[in-house]
XYZ file of C-alpha atoms in Angstrom:
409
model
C -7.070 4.091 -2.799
C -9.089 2.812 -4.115
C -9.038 -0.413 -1.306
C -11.736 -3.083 -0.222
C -14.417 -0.414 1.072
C -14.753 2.071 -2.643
C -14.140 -1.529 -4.622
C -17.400 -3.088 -2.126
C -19.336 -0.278 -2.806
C -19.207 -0.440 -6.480
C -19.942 -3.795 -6.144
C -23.087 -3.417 -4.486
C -24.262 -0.302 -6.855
C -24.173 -2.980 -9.742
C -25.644 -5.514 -7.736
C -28.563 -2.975 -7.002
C -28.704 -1.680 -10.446
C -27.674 -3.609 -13.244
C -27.819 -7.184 -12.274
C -30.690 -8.999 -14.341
C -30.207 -6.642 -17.043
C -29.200 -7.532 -20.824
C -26.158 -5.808 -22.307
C -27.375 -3.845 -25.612
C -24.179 -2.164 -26.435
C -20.318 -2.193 -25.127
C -17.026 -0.080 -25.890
C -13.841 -1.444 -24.431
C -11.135 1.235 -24.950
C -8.083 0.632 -26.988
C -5.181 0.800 -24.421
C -3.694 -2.394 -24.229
C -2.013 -1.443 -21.112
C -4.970 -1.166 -18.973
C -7.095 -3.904 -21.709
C -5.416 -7.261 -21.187
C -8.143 -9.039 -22.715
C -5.814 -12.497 -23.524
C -3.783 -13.674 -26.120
C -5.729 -13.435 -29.548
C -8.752 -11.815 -28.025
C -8.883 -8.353 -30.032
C -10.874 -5.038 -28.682
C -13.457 -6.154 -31.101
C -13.569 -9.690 -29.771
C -14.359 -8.795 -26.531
C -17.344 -6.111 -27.125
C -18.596 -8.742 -28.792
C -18.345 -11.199 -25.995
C -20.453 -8.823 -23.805
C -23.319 -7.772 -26.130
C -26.262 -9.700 -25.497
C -25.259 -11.152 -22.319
C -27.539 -10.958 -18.599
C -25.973 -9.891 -15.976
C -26.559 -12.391 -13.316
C -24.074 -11.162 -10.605
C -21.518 -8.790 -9.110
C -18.539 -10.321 -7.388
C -15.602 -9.242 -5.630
C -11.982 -10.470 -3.497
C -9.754 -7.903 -2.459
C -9.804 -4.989 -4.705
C -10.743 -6.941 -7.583
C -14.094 -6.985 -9.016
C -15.860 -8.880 -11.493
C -19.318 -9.083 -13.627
C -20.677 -12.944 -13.598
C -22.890 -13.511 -16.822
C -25.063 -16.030 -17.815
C -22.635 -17.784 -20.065
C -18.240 -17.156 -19.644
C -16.512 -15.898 -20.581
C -16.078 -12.506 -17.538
C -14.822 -9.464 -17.201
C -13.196 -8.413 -14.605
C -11.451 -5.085 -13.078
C -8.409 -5.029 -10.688
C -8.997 -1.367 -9.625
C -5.362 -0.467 -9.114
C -4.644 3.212 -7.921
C -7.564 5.282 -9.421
C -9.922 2.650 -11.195
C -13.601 3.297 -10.592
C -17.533 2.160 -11.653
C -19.216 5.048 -12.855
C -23.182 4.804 -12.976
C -25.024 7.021 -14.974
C -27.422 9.163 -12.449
C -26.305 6.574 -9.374
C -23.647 7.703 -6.572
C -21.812 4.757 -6.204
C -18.510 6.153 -3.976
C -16.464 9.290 -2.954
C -12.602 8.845 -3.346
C -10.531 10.924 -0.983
C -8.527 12.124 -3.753
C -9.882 14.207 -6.118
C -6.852 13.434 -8.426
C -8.567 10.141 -9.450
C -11.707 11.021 -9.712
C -14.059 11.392 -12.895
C -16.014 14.868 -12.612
C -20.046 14.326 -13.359
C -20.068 17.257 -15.309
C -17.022 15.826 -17.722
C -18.268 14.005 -20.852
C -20.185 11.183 -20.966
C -18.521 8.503 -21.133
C -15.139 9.730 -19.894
C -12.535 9.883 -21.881
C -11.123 7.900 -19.231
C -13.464 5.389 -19.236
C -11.705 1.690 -19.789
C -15.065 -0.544 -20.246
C -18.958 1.024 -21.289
C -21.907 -0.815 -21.361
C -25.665 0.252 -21.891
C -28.584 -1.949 -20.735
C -31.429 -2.603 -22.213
C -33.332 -0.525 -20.132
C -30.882 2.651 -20.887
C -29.174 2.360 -17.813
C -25.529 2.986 -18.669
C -22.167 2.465 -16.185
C -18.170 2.475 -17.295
C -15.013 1.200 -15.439
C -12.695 4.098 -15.517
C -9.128 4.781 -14.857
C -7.337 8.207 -15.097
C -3.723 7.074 -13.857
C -4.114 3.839 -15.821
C -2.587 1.156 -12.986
C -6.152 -0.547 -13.303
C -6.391 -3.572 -15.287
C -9.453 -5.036 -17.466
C -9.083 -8.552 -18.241
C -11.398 -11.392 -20.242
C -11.645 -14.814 -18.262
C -13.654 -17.927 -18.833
C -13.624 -18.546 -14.630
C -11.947 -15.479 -12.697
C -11.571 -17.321 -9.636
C -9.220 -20.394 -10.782
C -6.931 -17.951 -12.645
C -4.434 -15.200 -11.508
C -4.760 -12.352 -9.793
C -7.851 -12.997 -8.129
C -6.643 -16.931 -7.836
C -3.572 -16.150 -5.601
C -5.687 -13.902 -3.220
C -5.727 -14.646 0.377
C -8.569 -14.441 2.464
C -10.756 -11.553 2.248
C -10.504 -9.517 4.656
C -14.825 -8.627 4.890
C -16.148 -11.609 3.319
C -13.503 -14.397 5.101
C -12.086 -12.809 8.080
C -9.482 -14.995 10.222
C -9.979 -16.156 13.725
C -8.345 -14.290 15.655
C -6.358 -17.789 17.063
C -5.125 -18.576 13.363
C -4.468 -14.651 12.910
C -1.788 -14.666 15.944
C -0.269 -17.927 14.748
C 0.149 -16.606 11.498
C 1.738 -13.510 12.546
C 4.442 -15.610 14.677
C 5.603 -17.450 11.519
C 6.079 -13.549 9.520
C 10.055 -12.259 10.230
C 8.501 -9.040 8.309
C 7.153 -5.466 8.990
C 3.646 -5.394 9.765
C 2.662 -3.305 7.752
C 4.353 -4.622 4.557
C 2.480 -7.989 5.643
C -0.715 -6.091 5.906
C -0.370 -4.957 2.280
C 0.700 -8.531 1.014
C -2.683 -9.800 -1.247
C -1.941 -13.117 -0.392
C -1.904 -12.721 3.229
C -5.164 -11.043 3.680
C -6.806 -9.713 0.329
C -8.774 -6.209 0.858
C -5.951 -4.056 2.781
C -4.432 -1.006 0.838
C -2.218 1.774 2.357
C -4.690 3.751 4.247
C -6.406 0.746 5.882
C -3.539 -0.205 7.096
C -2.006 2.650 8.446
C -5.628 3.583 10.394
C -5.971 -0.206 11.939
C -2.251 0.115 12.892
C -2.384 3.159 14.561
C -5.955 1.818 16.346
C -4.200 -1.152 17.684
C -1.191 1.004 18.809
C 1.432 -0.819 16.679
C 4.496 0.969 14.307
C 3.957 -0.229 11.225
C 8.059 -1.122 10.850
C 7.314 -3.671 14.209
C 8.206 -7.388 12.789
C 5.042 -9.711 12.555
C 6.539 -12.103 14.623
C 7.414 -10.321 17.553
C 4.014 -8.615 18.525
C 2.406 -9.900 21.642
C -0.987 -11.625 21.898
C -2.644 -8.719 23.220
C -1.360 -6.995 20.219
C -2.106 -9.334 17.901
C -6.145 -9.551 19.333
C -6.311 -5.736 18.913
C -4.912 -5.485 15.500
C -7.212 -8.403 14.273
C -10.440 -6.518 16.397
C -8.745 -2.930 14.045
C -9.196 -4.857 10.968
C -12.696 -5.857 11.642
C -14.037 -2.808 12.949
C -12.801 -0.281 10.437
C -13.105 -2.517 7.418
C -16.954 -3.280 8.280
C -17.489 0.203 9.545
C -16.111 1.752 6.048
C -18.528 -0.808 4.169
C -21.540 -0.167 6.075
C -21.058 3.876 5.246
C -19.954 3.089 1.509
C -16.919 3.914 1.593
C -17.868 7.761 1.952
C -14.648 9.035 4.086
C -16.785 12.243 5.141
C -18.572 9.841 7.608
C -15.692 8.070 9.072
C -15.300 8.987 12.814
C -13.442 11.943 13.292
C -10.786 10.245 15.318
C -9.405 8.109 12.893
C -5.941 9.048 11.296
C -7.700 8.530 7.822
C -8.741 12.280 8.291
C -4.879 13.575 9.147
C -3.025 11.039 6.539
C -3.261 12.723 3.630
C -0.872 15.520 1.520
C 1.591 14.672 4.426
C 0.794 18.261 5.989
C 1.578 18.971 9.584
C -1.209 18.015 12.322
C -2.675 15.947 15.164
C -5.022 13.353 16.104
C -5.857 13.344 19.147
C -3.997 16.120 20.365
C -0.944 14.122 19.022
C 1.370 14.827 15.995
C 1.628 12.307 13.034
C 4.766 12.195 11.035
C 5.048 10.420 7.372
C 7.978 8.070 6.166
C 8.928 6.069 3.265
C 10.125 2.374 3.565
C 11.095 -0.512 0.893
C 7.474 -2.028 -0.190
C 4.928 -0.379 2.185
C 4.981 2.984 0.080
C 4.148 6.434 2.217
C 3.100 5.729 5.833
C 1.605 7.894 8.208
C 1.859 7.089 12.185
C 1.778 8.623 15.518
C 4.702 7.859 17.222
C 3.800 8.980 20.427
C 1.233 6.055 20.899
C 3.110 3.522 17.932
C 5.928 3.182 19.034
C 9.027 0.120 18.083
C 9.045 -2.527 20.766
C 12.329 -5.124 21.288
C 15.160 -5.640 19.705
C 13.660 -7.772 16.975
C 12.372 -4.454 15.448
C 15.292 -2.474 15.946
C 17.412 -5.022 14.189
C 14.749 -4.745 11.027
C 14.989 -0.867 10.873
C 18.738 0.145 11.609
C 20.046 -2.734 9.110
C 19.699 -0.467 6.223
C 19.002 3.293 7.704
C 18.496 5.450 4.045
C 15.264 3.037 3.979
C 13.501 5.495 6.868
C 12.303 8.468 5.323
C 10.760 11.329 6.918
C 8.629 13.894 5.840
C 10.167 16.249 3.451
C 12.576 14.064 1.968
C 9.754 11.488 0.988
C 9.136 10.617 -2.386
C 5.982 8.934 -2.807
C 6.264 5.866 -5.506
C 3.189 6.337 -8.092
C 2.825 2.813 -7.913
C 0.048 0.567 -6.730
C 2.660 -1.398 -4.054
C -0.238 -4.682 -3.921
C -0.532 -4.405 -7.781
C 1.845 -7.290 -9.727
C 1.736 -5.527 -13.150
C 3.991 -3.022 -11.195
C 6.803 -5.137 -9.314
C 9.351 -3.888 -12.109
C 9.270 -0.286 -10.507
C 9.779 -1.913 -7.337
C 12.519 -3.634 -8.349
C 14.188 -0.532 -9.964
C 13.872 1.199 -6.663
C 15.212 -1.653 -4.493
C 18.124 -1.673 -6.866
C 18.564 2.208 -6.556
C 18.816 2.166 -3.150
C 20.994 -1.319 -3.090
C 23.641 0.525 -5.539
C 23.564 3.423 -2.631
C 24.344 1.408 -0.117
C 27.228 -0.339 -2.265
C 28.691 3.175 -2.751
C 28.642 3.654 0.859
C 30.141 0.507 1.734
C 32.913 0.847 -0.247
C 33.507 4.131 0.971
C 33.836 2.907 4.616
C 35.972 0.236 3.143
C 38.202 2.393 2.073
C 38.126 4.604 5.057
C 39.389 1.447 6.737
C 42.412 0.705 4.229
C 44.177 4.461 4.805
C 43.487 3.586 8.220
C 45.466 0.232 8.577
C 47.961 1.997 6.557
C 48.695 4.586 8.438
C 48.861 2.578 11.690
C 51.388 0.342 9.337
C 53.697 3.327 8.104
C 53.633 5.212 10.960
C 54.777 2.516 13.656
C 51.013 3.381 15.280
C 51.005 0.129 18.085
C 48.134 -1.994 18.300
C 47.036 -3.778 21.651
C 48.452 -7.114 22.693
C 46.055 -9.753 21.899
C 43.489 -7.356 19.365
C 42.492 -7.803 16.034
C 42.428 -4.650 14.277
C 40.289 -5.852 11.541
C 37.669 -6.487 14.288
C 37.930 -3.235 16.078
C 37.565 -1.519 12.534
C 34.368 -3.435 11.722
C 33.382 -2.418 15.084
C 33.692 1.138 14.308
C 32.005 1.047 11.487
C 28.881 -0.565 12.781
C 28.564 2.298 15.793
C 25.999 4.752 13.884
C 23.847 1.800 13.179
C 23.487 0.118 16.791
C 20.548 0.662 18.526
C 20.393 0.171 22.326
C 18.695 -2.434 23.551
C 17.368 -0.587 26.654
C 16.487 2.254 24.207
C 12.795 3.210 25.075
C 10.218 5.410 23.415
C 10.743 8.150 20.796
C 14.448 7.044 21.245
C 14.026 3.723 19.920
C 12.358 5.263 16.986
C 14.630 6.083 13.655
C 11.848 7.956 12.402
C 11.505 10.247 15.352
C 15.447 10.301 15.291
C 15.912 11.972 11.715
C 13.056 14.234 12.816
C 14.653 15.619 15.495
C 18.199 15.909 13.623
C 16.315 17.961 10.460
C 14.770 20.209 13.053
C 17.935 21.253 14.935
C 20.058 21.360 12.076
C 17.896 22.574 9.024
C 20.931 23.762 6.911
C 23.575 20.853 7.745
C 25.111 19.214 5.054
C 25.638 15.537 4.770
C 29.093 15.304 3.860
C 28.945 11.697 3.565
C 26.493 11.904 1.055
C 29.076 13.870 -1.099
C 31.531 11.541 -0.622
């Protein structure tokens, strides 16, 4: 949040209202974190470059926006996790979370506020951002240069066929959902999209790309279509969404149902919080199984979930992402030598205390074995029990107070 539907609306507010209009006055804040202007352009500088300038047209790719003038150089506005175009008397959008957004009865402009201009018929409007992720960036030709260069296909304005869709998909050994999120793959697609067209087309969002069917592939691709275009054509104001999506249930990660089912939340590598319904998503083949067991303290459920204040599509912020994979990389080191050394005082003892081994076995082999029993997931495993998710659910519920001693270790 915000994702393609809030960035398309702003879009079209300044499209309706501000393009043809000259630029009398701008204020670009001084935060050089959300400002990255260019090397040797200065705040000043780039005020400068905006005052006096039409504005001959709104553009957008993904959930990145920018102002076309009629002479370069552009700004543009990667929105990031709260960024948003404020109009002055205009209702542009309505973000679901009230955390990011700029109250009308604050000061104008915000003290968030990243970019201001004024018309020159009064009419005033400001990028803000509260949780600063956004970025504001100076470029002679937005579309030849990073991020908005690197894009993929937009997922409104340059939607796939749904033959090159599938074919894509076969080629991805990934989670679908992490692929969903991937800019390059399809541009426009932030966590919520992608958990509601997921849960339309009936697919876990931990299934691997490659191993959904064609009839799952054709609904996903129909998901993406339908909700995207449905959100645009509404403008991105959630409190007309249908009341059966799973956009209405997704949020604070409180208890509840859709559809007279219950949605759970979980926290995996690079997809960031994700909200399902495993009753009707549910893990298919062992493809899938093989993805989610290989590294179990990945799954997350519900309680234990800590949500990443990072935008996961945003490249300014793969360093957190990177400090996390390494957390949980240095965890599973610790375990593994742990196990490891489980397996030495085992040998050992066998060794000192004339334990016998089987004719014709390799100990080494039926340790390894051992130690790979927790994490082997039946192949003829169906339903909730094929699930990890479900799994941990159902072990926190029946044992609320048990201590994982391995943990301590």
């Amino acid at each position: 949040m915000p994702e393609l539907p809030e960035v398309e609306a702003a879009r079209r507010a300044l499209e309706a209202h501000c393009v043809g209009r000259r630029i009398a006055r701008c204020a670009v804040a001084d935060d050089t974190k959300v400002v990255v202007a260019g090397a040797g352009v200065t705040r000043v500088a780039f005020e400068r470059a905006m005052v006096g300038r039409t504005i001959v047209a709104a553009r957008r790719r993904g959930k990145n926006l920018w102002l076309r003038l009629d002479a370069p150089p552009f700004p543009s506005f990667q929105f990031g996790m709260a960024g948003a175009i404020y109009i002055r008397g205009v209702a542009v959008t309505k973000y679901k979370r009230q955390v990011s957004v700029v109250s009308s009865t604050d000061e104008w402009p915000s003290k968030y506020s990243k970019f201001f201009v004024e018309l020159d018929d009064g009419l005033e409007f400001s990028f803000t951002d509260k949780r600063r992720f956004a970025r504001v960036r100076l470029f002679e030709d937005p579309e030849t240069v990073p991020p908005i260069s690197e894009l993929g296909p937009d997922a409104l304005f340059e939607p796939m066929s749904v033959d090159n869709f599938a074919d894509l998909l076969s080629g991805k050994k990934m989670g679908i959902k992490a692929l969903l999120l991937d800019q390059s793959f399809i541009s426009g697609i932030g966590n919520w999209i992608a958990d509601e067209v997921l849960y339309q087309s009936r697919i876990h969002p931990l299934q691997v790309a490659s191993s959904l069917s064609r009839e799952s592939c054709e609904a996903l691709h129909r998901s993406i279509q339908e909700v995207v275009k449905y959100a645009v054509e509404v403008d991105a104001d959630c409190d007309r969404f249908p009341d059966d999506w799973l956009f209405h249930h997704r949020w604070g990660k409180k208890p509840g149902k859709v559809n007279g089912e219950f949605v759970l939340w979980f926290h995996h590598e690079y997809t960031t919080t994700t909200a399902y319904v495993p009753q009707l998503q549910k893990l298919t083949g062992m493809q899938s199984s093989k993805a989610v067991t290989a590294n179990p303290e990945q799954v997350v459920e519900n309680d234990d979930a800590k949500e990443i204040e990072t935008d996961p599509e945003d490249a300014d912020n793969l360093n957190t992402r990177k400090r996390v994979a390494t957390s949980r990389a240095s965890r599973a080191s610790r375990g593994q030598q742990n196990k490891d050394a489980i397996v030495a005082r085992s040998r050992k003892t066998r060794k000192n205390g004339g334990g016998k081994e089987k004719p014709g076995t390799d100990s080494r082999a039926e340790d390894d074995a051992e130690i790979a029993k927790p994490n082997k997931v039946s192949a003829t495993s169906k339903g909730e029990n094929a699930d990890p998710v479900v799994r941990r659910s159902r072990r926190n519920i029946s044992k609320p107070h048990q201590v994982n001693k391995s943990r301590e270790r």
